[in-house]
Amino acid sequence: MGNGEVLTRTACLVRYGRLGWVALFSATDELNAEHGDSVVIQTERGLELGELLSNVAEHHVGDV
């Protein structure tokens, strides 16, 4: 990195699991989803289905 480049990542808030855990996840690819959509997430338990609680946003790495 250099020459004024800013590293960003896509982050979104997701509710998942039977207990309704909420966490911030980053997307590896471009994510075209909105609040309320279902998303597949990778957790320590494997792949899980979650509900998107926020709109997808790009953040500077370190801000998230």
PDB file of N, CA and C in Angstrom:
ATOM      1  N   MET A   1       0.858  -1.174   0.000  1.00  0.00           N
ATOM      2  CA  MET A   1       0.000   0.000   0.000  1.00  0.00           C
ATOM      3  C   MET A   1       0.899   1.231   0.000  1.00  0.00           C
ATOM      4  N   GLY A   2       0.437   2.290  -0.568  1.00  0.00           N
ATOM      5  CA  GLY A   2       1.206   3.513  -0.620  1.00  0.00           C
ATOM      6  C   GLY A   2       0.622   4.436  -1.662  1.00  0.00           C
ATOM      7  N   ASN A   3       1.290   5.533  -1.897  1.00  0.00           N
ATOM      8  CA  ASN A   3       0.837   6.485  -2.914  1.00  0.00           C
ATOM      9  C   ASN A   3      -0.591   6.966  -2.681  1.00  0.00           C
ATOM     10  N   GLY A   4      -0.987   7.144  -1.444  1.00  0.00           N
ATOM     11  CA  GLY A   4      -2.311   7.669  -1.142  1.00  0.00           C
ATOM     12  C   GLY A   4      -3.430   6.648  -1.218  1.00  0.00           C
ATOM     13  N   GLU A   5      -3.107   5.353  -1.392  1.00  0.00           N
ATOM     14  CA  GLU A   5      -4.149   4.335  -1.452  1.00  0.00           C
ATOM     15  C   GLU A   5      -4.756   4.137  -0.063  1.00  0.00           C
ATOM     16  N   VAL A   6      -6.066   3.919  -0.037  1.00  0.00           N
ATOM     17  CA  VAL A   6      -6.757   3.666   1.223  1.00  0.00           C
ATOM     18  C   VAL A   6      -7.376   2.282   1.147  1.00  0.00           C
ATOM     19  N   LEU A   7      -7.040   1.427   2.079  1.00  0.00           N
ATOM     20  CA  LEU A   7      -7.572   0.077   2.123  1.00  0.00           C
ATOM     21  C   LEU A   7      -8.956   0.113   2.764  1.00  0.00           C
ATOM     22  N   THR A   8      -9.949  -0.448   2.072  1.00  0.00           N
ATOM     23  CA  THR A   8     -11.309  -0.487   2.609  1.00  0.00           C
ATOM     24  C   THR A   8     -11.819  -1.918   2.604  1.00  0.00           C
ATOM     25  N   ARG A   9     -12.858  -2.145   3.367  1.00  0.00           N
ATOM     26  CA  ARG A   9     -13.550  -3.431   3.317  1.00  0.00           C
ATOM     27  C   ARG A   9     -15.034  -3.181   3.499  1.00  0.00           C
ATOM     28  N   THR A  10     -15.826  -4.113   3.019  1.00  0.00           N
ATOM     29  CA  THR A  10     -17.270  -4.011   3.114  1.00  0.00           C
ATOM     30  C   THR A  10     -17.718  -4.684   4.403  1.00  0.00           C
ATOM     31  N   ALA A  11     -18.504  -3.987   5.204  1.00  0.00           N
ATOM     32  CA  ALA A  11     -18.940  -4.525   6.487  1.00  0.00           C
ATOM     33  C   ALA A  11     -20.447  -4.373   6.646  1.00  0.00           C
ATOM     34  N   CYS A  12     -21.049  -5.324   7.380  1.00  0.00           N
ATOM     35  CA  CYS A  12     -22.482  -5.248   7.642  1.00  0.00           C
ATOM     36  C   CYS A  12     -22.798  -5.945   8.967  1.00  0.00           C
ATOM     37  N   LEU A  13     -23.848  -5.494   9.603  1.00  0.00           N
ATOM     38  CA  LEU A  13     -24.314  -6.035  10.871  1.00  0.00           C
ATOM     39  C   LEU A  13     -25.316  -7.148  10.576  1.00  0.00           C
ATOM     40  N   VAL A  14     -25.113  -8.325  11.190  1.00  0.00           N
ATOM     41  CA  VAL A  14     -25.941  -9.499  10.898  1.00  0.00           C
ATOM     42  C   VAL A  14     -26.411 -10.146  12.196  1.00  0.00           C
ATOM     43  N   ARG A  15     -27.707 -10.555  12.214  1.00  0.00           N
ATOM     44  CA  ARG A  15     -28.251 -11.351  13.330  1.00  0.00           C
ATOM     45  C   ARG A  15     -28.284 -12.805  12.863  1.00  0.00           C
ATOM     46  N   TYR A  16     -27.822 -13.715  13.725  1.00  0.00           N
ATOM     47  CA  TYR A  16     -27.760 -15.121  13.329  1.00  0.00           C
ATOM     48  C   TYR A  16     -27.897 -16.024  14.546  1.00  0.00           C
ATOM     49  N   GLY A  17     -28.170 -17.292  14.300  1.00  0.00           N
ATOM     50  CA  GLY A  17     -28.245 -18.295  15.354  1.00  0.00           C
ATOM     51  C   GLY A  17     -29.576 -18.290  16.089  1.00  0.00           C
ATOM     52  N   ARG A  18     -29.820 -19.359  16.830  1.00  0.00           N
ATOM     53  CA  ARG A  18     -31.070 -19.511  17.578  1.00  0.00           C
ATOM     54  C   ARG A  18     -31.246 -18.446  18.648  1.00  0.00           C
ATOM     55  N   LEU A  19     -30.149 -17.977  19.215  1.00  0.00           N
ATOM     56  CA  LEU A  19     -30.223 -16.973  20.276  1.00  0.00           C
ATOM     57  C   LEU A  19     -30.218 -15.550  19.739  1.00  0.00           C
ATOM     58  N   GLY A  20     -30.115 -15.404  18.437  1.00  0.00           N
ATOM     59  CA  GLY A  20     -30.149 -14.073  17.842  1.00  0.00           C
ATOM     60  C   GLY A  20     -28.881 -13.269  18.060  1.00  0.00           C
ATOM     61  N   TRP A  21     -27.727 -13.926  17.971  1.00  0.00           N
ATOM     62  CA  TRP A  21     -26.447 -13.223  18.093  1.00  0.00           C
ATOM     63  C   TRP A  21     -26.363 -12.131  17.041  1.00  0.00           C
ATOM     64  N   VAL A  22     -25.708 -11.037  17.371  1.00  0.00           N
ATOM     65  CA  VAL A  22     -25.502  -9.934  16.429  1.00  0.00           C
ATOM     66  C   VAL A  22     -24.007  -9.648  16.358  1.00  0.00           C
ATOM     67  N   ALA A  23     -23.494  -9.574  15.130  1.00  0.00           N
ATOM     68  CA  ALA A  23     -22.065  -9.309  14.950  1.00  0.00           C
ATOM     69  C   ALA A  23     -21.832  -8.565  13.644  1.00  0.00           C
ATOM     70  N   LEU A  24     -20.668  -7.961  13.555  1.00  0.00           N
ATOM     71  CA  LEU A  24     -20.251  -7.253  12.347  1.00  0.00           C
ATOM     72  C   LEU A  24     -19.431  -8.213  11.494  1.00  0.00           C
ATOM     73  N   PHE A  25     -19.837  -8.392  10.249  1.00  0.00           N
ATOM     74  CA  PHE A  25     -19.144  -9.289   9.328  1.00  0.00           C
ATOM     75  C   PHE A  25     -18.625  -8.497   8.145  1.00  0.00           C
ATOM     76  N   SER A  26     -17.523  -8.956   7.586  1.00  0.00           N
ATOM     77  CA  SER A  26     -17.005  -8.326   6.374  1.00  0.00           C
ATOM     78  C   SER A  26     -17.274  -9.254   5.195  1.00  0.00           C
ATOM     79  N   ALA A  27     -17.510  -8.663   4.037  1.00  0.00           N
ATOM     80  CA  ALA A  27     -17.796  -9.422   2.821  1.00  0.00           C
ATOM     81  C   ALA A  27     -16.519  -9.594   2.016  1.00  0.00           C
ATOM     82  N   THR A  28     -16.333 -10.789   1.461  1.00  0.00           N
ATOM     83  CA  THR A  28     -15.149 -11.046   0.654  1.00  0.00           C
ATOM     84  C   THR A  28     -15.347 -10.608  -0.791  1.00  0.00           C
ATOM     85  N   ASP A  29     -16.582 -10.578  -1.243  1.00  0.00           N
ATOM     86  CA  ASP A  29     -16.915 -10.153  -2.600  1.00  0.00           C
ATOM     87  C   ASP A  29     -17.879  -8.984  -2.527  1.00  0.00           C
ATOM     88  N   GLU A  30     -18.171  -8.388  -3.681  1.00  0.00           N
ATOM     89  CA  GLU A  30     -19.153  -7.306  -3.712  1.00  0.00           C
ATOM     90  C   GLU A  30     -20.496  -7.859  -3.247  1.00  0.00           C
ATOM     91  N   LEU A  31     -21.108  -7.204  -2.297  1.00  0.00           N
ATOM     92  CA  LEU A  31     -22.359  -7.662  -1.707  1.00  0.00           C
ATOM     93  C   LEU A  31     -23.470  -6.716  -2.104  1.00  0.00           C
ATOM     94  N   ASN A  32     -24.461  -7.245  -2.808  1.00  0.00           N
ATOM     95  CA  ASN A  32     -25.595  -6.448  -3.248  1.00  0.00           C
ATOM     96  C   ASN A  32     -26.808  -6.883  -2.427  1.00  0.00           C
ATOM     97  N   ALA A  33     -26.901  -6.382  -1.206  1.00  0.00           N
ATOM     98  CA  ALA A  33     -27.978  -6.762  -0.296  1.00  0.00           C
ATOM     99  C   ALA A  33     -28.412  -5.537   0.491  1.00  0.00           C
ATOM    100  N   GLU A  34     -29.628  -5.632   1.044  1.00  0.00           N
ATOM    101  CA  GLU A  34     -30.190  -4.525   1.814  1.00  0.00           C
ATOM    102  C   GLU A  34     -30.683  -5.025   3.164  1.00  0.00           C
ATOM    103  N   HIS A  35     -31.001  -4.096   4.035  1.00  0.00           N
ATOM    104  CA  HIS A  35     -31.549  -4.397   5.361  1.00  0.00           C
ATOM    105  C   HIS A  35     -32.696  -5.397   5.232  1.00  0.00           C
ATOM    106  N   GLY A  36     -32.672  -6.446   6.047  1.00  0.00           N
ATOM    107  CA  GLY A  36     -33.729  -7.448   6.059  1.00  0.00           C
ATOM    108  C   GLY A  36     -33.474  -8.649   5.165  1.00  0.00           C
ATOM    109  N   ASP A  37     -32.498  -8.570   4.273  1.00  0.00           N
ATOM    110  CA  ASP A  37     -32.182  -9.693   3.387  1.00  0.00           C
ATOM    111  C   ASP A  37     -31.507 -10.811   4.171  1.00  0.00           C
ATOM    112  N   SER A  38     -31.662 -12.036   3.679  1.00  0.00           N
ATOM    113  CA  SER A  38     -30.957 -13.178   4.252  1.00  0.00           C
ATOM    114  C   SER A  38     -29.575 -13.278   3.624  1.00  0.00           C
ATOM    115  N   VAL A  39     -28.586 -13.593   4.451  1.00  0.00           N
ATOM    116  CA  VAL A  39     -27.208 -13.740   3.982  1.00  0.00           C
ATOM    117  C   VAL A  39     -26.598 -14.991   4.603  1.00  0.00           C
ATOM    118  N   VAL A  40     -25.645 -15.583   3.914  1.00  0.00           N
ATOM    119  CA  VAL A  40     -24.901 -16.721   4.442  1.00  0.00           C
ATOM    120  C   VAL A  40     -23.601 -16.182   5.017  1.00  0.00           C
ATOM    121  N   ILE A  41     -23.315 -16.551   6.264  1.00  0.00           N
ATOM    122  CA  ILE A  41     -22.113 -16.058   6.943  1.00  0.00           C
ATOM    123  C   ILE A  41     -21.253 -17.230   7.406  1.00  0.00           C
ATOM    124  N   GLN A  42     -19.971 -16.971   7.578  1.00  0.00           N
ATOM    125  CA  GLN A  42     -19.039 -17.966   8.110  1.00  0.00           C
ATOM    126  C   GLN A  42     -18.777 -17.623   9.570  1.00  0.00           C
ATOM    127  N   THR A  43     -19.160 -18.525  10.475  1.00  0.00           N
ATOM    128  CA  THR A  43     -18.908 -18.332  11.904  1.00  0.00           C
ATOM    129  C   THR A  43     -17.974 -19.432  12.391  1.00  0.00           C
ATOM    130  N   GLU A  44     -17.640 -19.403  13.662  1.00  0.00           N
ATOM    131  CA  GLU A  44     -16.791 -20.449  14.225  1.00  0.00           C
ATOM    132  C   GLU A  44     -17.467 -21.812  14.177  1.00  0.00           C
ATOM    133  N   ARG A  45     -18.791 -21.843  13.999  1.00  0.00           N
ATOM    134  CA  ARG A  45     -19.534 -23.106  13.900  1.00  0.00           C
ATOM    135  C   ARG A  45     -19.707 -23.567  12.464  1.00  0.00           C
ATOM    136  N   GLY A  46     -19.258 -22.775  11.502  1.00  0.00           N
ATOM    137  CA  GLY A  46     -19.413 -23.127  10.088  1.00  0.00           C
ATOM    138  C   GLY A  46     -20.299 -22.113   9.383  1.00  0.00           C
ATOM    139  N   LEU A  47     -20.909 -22.521   8.270  1.00  0.00           N
ATOM    140  CA  LEU A  47     -21.797 -21.635   7.529  1.00  0.00           C
ATOM    141  C   LEU A  47     -23.149 -21.550   8.224  1.00  0.00           C
ATOM    142  N   GLU A  48     -23.665 -20.340   8.356  1.00  0.00           N
ATOM    143  CA  GLU A  48     -24.965 -20.123   8.988  1.00  0.00           C
ATOM    144  C   GLU A  48     -25.753 -19.105   8.185  1.00  0.00           C
ATOM    145  N   LEU A  49     -27.055 -19.151   8.335  1.00  0.00           N
ATOM    146  CA  LEU A  49     -27.936 -18.189   7.696  1.00  0.00           C
ATOM    147  C   LEU A  49     -28.198 -17.052   8.674  1.00  0.00           C
ATOM    148  N   GLY A  50     -28.113 -15.824   8.191  1.00  0.00           N
ATOM    149  CA  GLY A  50     -28.337 -14.665   9.039  1.00  0.00           C
ATOM    150  C   GLY A  50     -29.237 -13.653   8.368  1.00  0.00           C
ATOM    151  N   GLU A  51     -29.657 -12.661   9.141  1.00  0.00           N
ATOM    152  CA  GLU A  51     -30.495 -11.565   8.637  1.00  0.00           C
ATOM    153  C   GLU A  51     -29.689 -10.277   8.697  1.00  0.00           C
ATOM    154  N   LEU A  52     -29.632  -9.578   7.595  1.00  0.00           N
ATOM    155  CA  LEU A  52     -28.886  -8.326   7.509  1.00  0.00           C
ATOM    156  C   LEU A  52     -29.619  -7.242   8.286  1.00  0.00           C
ATOM    157  N   LEU A  53     -28.946  -6.633   9.271  1.00  0.00           N
ATOM    158  CA  LEU A  53     -29.554  -5.611  10.120  1.00  0.00           C
ATOM    159  C   LEU A  53     -29.148  -4.202   9.725  1.00  0.00           C
ATOM    160  N   SER A  54     -28.186  -4.080   8.834  1.00  0.00           N
ATOM    161  CA  SER A  54     -27.734  -2.761   8.398  1.00  0.00           C
ATOM    162  C   SER A  54     -27.538  -2.788   6.895  1.00  0.00           C
ATOM    163  N   ASN A  55     -27.476  -1.637   6.312  1.00  0.00           N
ATOM    164  CA  ASN A  55     -27.104  -1.575   4.913  1.00  0.00           C
ATOM    165  C   ASN A  55     -25.615  -1.842   4.806  1.00  0.00           C
ATOM    166  N   VAL A  56     -25.211  -2.373   3.689  1.00  0.00           N
ATOM    167  CA  VAL A  56     -23.805  -2.668   3.455  1.00  0.00           C
ATOM    168  C   VAL A  56     -23.055  -1.357   3.290  1.00  0.00           C
ATOM    169  N   ALA A  57     -21.906  -1.232   3.945  1.00  0.00           N
ATOM    170  CA  ALA A  57     -21.133   0.011   3.880  1.00  0.00           C
ATOM    171  C   ALA A  57     -19.654  -0.309   3.773  1.00  0.00           C
ATOM    172  N   GLU A  58     -18.933   0.553   3.083  1.00  0.00           N
ATOM    173  CA  GLU A  58     -17.483   0.421   3.025  1.00  0.00           C
ATOM    174  C   GLU A  58     -16.874   1.263   4.131  1.00  0.00           C
ATOM    175  N   HIS A  59     -15.921   0.692   4.846  1.00  0.00           N
ATOM    176  CA  HIS A  59     -15.232   1.376   5.933  1.00  0.00           C
ATOM    177  C   HIS A  59     -13.741   1.298   5.681  1.00  0.00           C
ATOM    178  N   HIS A  60     -13.026   2.306   6.127  1.00  0.00           N
ATOM    179  CA  HIS A  60     -11.568   2.235   6.091  1.00  0.00           C
ATOM    180  C   HIS A  60     -11.141   1.169   7.079  1.00  0.00           C
ATOM    181  N   VAL A  61     -10.210   0.332   6.696  1.00  0.00           N
ATOM    182  CA  VAL A  61      -9.713  -0.694   7.602  1.00  0.00           C
ATOM    183  C   VAL A  61      -9.157  -0.001   8.835  1.00  0.00           C
ATOM    184  N   GLY A  62      -9.565  -0.475  10.003  1.00  0.00           N
ATOM    185  CA  GLY A  62      -9.188   0.166  11.258  1.00  0.00           C
ATOM    186  C   GLY A  62     -10.364   0.918  11.860  1.00  0.00           C
ATOM    187  N   ASP A  63     -11.350   1.318  11.019  1.00  0.00           N
ATOM    188  CA  ASP A  63     -12.544   1.996  11.516  1.00  0.00           C
ATOM    189  C   ASP A  63     -13.588   1.004  11.997  1.00  0.00           C
ATOM    190  N   VAL A  64     -13.496  -0.249  11.566  1.00  0.00           N
ATOM    191  CA  VAL A  64     -14.512  -1.242  11.880  1.00  0.00           C
ATOM    192  C   VAL A  64     -14.079  -2.024  13.083  1.00  0.00           C
TER     193      VAL A  64
END
